PDB file of C-alpha atoms in Angstrom:
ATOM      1  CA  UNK A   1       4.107  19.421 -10.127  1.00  0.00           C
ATOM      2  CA  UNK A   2       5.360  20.140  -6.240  1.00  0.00           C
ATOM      3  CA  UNK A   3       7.923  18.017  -5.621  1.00  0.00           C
ATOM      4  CA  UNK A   4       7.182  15.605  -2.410  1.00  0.00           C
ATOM      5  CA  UNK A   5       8.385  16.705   0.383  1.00  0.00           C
ATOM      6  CA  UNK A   6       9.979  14.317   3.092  1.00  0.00           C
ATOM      7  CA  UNK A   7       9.857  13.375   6.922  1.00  0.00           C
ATOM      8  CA  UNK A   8      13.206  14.887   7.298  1.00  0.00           C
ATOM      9  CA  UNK A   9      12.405  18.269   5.492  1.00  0.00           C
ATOM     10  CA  UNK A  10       9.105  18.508   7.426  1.00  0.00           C
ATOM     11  CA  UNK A  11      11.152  18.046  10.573  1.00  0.00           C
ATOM     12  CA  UNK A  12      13.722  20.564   9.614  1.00  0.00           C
ATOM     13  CA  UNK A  13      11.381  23.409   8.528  1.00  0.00           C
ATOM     14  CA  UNK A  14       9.107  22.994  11.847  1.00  0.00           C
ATOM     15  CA  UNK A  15      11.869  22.443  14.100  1.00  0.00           C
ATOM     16  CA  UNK A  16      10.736  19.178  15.288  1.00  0.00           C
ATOM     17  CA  UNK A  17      12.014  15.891  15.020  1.00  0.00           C
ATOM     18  CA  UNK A  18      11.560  13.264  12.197  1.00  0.00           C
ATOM     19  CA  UNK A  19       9.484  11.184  15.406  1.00  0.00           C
ATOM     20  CA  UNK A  20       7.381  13.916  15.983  1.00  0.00           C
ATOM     21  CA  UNK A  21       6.204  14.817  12.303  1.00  0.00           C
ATOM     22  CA  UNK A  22       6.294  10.603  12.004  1.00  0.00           C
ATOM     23  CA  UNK A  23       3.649  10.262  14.989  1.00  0.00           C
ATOM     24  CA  UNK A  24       1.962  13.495  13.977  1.00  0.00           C
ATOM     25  CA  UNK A  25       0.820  12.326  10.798  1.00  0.00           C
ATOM     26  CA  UNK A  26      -0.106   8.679  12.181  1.00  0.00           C
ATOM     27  CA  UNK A  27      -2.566  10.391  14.609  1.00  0.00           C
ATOM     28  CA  UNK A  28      -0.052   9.456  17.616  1.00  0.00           C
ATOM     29  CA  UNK A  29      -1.653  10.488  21.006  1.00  0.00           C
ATOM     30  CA  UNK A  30       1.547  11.465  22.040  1.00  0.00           C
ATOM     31  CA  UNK A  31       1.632  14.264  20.385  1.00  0.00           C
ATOM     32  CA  UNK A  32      -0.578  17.491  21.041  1.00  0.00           C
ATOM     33  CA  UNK A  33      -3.446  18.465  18.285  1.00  0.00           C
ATOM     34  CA  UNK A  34      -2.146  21.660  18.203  1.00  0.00           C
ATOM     35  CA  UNK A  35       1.403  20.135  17.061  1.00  0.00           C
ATOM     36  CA  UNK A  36      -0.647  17.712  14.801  1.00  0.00           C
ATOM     37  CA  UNK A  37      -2.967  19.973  13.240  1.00  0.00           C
ATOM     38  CA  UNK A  38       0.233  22.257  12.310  1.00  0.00           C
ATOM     39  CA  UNK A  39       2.729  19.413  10.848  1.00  0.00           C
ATOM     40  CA  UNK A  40      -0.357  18.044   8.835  1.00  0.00           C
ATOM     41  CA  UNK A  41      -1.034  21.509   7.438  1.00  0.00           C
ATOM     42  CA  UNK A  42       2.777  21.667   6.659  1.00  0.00           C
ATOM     43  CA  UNK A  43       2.561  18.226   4.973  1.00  0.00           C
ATOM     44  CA  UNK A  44      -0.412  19.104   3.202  1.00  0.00           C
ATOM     45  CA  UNK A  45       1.004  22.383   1.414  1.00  0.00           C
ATOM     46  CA  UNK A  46       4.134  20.890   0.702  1.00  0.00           C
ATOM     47  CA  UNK A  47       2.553  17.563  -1.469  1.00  0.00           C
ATOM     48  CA  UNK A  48       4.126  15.186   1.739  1.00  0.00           C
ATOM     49  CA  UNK A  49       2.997  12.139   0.615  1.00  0.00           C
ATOM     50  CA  UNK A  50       3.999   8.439   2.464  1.00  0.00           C
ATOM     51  CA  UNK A  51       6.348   6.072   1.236  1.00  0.00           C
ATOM     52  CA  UNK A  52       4.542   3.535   0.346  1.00  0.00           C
ATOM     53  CA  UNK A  53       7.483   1.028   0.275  1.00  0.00           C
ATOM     54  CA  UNK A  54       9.407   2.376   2.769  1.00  0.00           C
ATOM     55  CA  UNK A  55       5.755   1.469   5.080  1.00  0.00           C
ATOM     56  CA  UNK A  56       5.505  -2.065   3.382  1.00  0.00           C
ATOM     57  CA  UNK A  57       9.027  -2.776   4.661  1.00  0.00           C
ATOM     58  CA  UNK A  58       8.162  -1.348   8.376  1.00  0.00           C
ATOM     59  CA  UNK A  59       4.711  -3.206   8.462  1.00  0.00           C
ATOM     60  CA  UNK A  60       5.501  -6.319   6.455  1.00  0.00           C
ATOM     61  CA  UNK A  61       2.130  -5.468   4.239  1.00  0.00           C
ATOM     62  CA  UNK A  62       2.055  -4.912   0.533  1.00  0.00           C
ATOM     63  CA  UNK A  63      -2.036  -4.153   0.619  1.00  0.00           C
ATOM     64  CA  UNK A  64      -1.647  -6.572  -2.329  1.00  0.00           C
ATOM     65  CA  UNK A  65      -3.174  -9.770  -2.974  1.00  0.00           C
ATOM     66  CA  UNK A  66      -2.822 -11.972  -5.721  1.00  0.00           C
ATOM     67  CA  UNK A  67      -5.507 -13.784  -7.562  1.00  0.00           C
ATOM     68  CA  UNK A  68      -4.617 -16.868  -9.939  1.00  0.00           C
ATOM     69  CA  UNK A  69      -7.029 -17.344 -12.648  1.00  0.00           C
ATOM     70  CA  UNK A  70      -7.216 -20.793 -14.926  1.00  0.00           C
ATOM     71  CA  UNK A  71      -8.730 -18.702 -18.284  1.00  0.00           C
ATOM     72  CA  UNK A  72      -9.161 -15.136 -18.349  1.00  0.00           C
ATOM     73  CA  UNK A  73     -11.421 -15.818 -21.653  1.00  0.00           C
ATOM     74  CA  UNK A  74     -14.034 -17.444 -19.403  1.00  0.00           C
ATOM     75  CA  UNK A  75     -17.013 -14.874 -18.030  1.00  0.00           C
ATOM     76  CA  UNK A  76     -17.318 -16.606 -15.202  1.00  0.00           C
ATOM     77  CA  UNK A  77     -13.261 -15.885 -14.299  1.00  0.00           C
ATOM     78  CA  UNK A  78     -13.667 -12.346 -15.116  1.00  0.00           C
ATOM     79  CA  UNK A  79     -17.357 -11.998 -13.469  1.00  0.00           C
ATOM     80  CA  UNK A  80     -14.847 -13.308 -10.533  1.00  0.00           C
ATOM     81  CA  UNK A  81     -11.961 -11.179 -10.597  1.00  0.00           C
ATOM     82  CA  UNK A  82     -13.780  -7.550 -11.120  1.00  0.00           C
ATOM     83  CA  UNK A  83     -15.645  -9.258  -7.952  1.00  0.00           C
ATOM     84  CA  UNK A  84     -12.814  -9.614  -6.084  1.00  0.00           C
ATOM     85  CA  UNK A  85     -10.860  -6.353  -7.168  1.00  0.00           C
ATOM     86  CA  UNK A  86     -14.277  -4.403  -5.655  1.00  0.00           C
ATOM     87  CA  UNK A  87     -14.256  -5.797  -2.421  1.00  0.00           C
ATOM     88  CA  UNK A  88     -10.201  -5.509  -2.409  1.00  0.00           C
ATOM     89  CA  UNK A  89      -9.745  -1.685  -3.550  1.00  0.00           C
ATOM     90  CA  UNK A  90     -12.836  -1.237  -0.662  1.00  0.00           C
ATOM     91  CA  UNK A  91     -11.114  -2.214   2.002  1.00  0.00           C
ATOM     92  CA  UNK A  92      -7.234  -0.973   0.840  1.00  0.00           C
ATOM     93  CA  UNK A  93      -5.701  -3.595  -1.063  1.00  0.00           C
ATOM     94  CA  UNK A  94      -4.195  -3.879  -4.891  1.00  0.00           C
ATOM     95  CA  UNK A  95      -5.091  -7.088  -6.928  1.00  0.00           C
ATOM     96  CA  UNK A  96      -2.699  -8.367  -9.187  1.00  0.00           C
ATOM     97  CA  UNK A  97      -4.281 -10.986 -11.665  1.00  0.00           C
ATOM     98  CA  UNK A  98      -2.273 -14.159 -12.640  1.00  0.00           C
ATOM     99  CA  UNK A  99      -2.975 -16.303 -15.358  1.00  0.00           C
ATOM    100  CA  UNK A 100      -2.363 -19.674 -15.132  1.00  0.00           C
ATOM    101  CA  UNK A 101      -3.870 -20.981 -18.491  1.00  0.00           C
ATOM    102  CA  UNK A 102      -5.366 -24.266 -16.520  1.00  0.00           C
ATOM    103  CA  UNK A 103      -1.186 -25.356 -16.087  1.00  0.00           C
ATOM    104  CA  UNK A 104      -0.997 -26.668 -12.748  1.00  0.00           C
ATOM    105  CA  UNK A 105       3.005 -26.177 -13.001  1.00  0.00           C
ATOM    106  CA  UNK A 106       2.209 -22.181 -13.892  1.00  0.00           C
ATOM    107  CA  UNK A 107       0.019 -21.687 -10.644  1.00  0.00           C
ATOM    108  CA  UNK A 108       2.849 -23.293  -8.705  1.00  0.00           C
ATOM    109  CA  UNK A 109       5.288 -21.033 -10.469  1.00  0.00           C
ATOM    110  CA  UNK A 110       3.391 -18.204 -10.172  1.00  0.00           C
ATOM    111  CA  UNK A 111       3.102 -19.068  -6.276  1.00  0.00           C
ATOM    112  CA  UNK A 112       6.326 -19.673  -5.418  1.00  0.00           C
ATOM    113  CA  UNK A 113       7.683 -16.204  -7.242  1.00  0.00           C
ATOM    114  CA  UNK A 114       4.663 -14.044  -5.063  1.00  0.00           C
ATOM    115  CA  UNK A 115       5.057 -15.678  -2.136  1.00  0.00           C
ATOM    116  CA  UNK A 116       8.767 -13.797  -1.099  1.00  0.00           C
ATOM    117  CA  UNK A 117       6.594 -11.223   0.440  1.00  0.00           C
ATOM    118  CA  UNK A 118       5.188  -9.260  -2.738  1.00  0.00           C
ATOM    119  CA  UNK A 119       1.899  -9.613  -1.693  1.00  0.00           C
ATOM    120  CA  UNK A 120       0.231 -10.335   1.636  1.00  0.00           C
ATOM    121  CA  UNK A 121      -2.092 -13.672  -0.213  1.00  0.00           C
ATOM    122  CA  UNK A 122      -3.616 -15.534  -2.648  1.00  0.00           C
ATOM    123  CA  UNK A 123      -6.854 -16.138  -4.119  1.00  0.00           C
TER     124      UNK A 123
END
């Protein structure tokens, strides 16, 4: 496997600055389509792939939400969650499944340790 190349490599090797390949690959229109169409064909061939963390600090989004379920035995719970995981991964976002076990003091735990910005909300 390539290894991942970076904003600053990209940069370095098209003599551009780390702005320019930046607003290049985020469709800026600042930046010419010629200029575009040549650092995305850079990125491309050299695996460039966003960090996704590194964007999640910037933007203040996880594309996570969180979804607390009482019994994961019950069908109607799971009917629920693969439900909500559908419409989630369609329009960008992770699910991360809690389960509470029907202990109110759980949920509330579970709340208060996702809500420090780990995901963007709860179900």
């Amino acid at each position: 496997m390539k290894a991942k190349a970076t904003l600053k490599q990209i940069s370095k090797e098209l003599n551009v600055s780390v702005s320019t390949v930046s607003k290049a690959l985020n469709d800026s229109p600042e930046i010419s389509e010629q200029t575009k169409t040549r650092i995305k064909e850079y990125a491309k061939l050299k695996n460039y792939k966003p960090n996704v963390i590194g964007l999640n600090l910037k933007n203040r989004k996880t594309r996570t939400i969180g979804v607390i379920i009482p019994n994961i035995l019950d069908s109607f719970f799971a009917k629920d969650f693969s439900g909500i995981e559908k419409i989630a991964d369609q329009n960008g976002y992770n699910v991360i499944m809690c389960i509470s076990n029907e202990s109110l003091k759980k949920e509330a735990n579970t709340l208060n340790m996702l809500s420090n910005g780990t995901i963007d909300g709860f179900i």
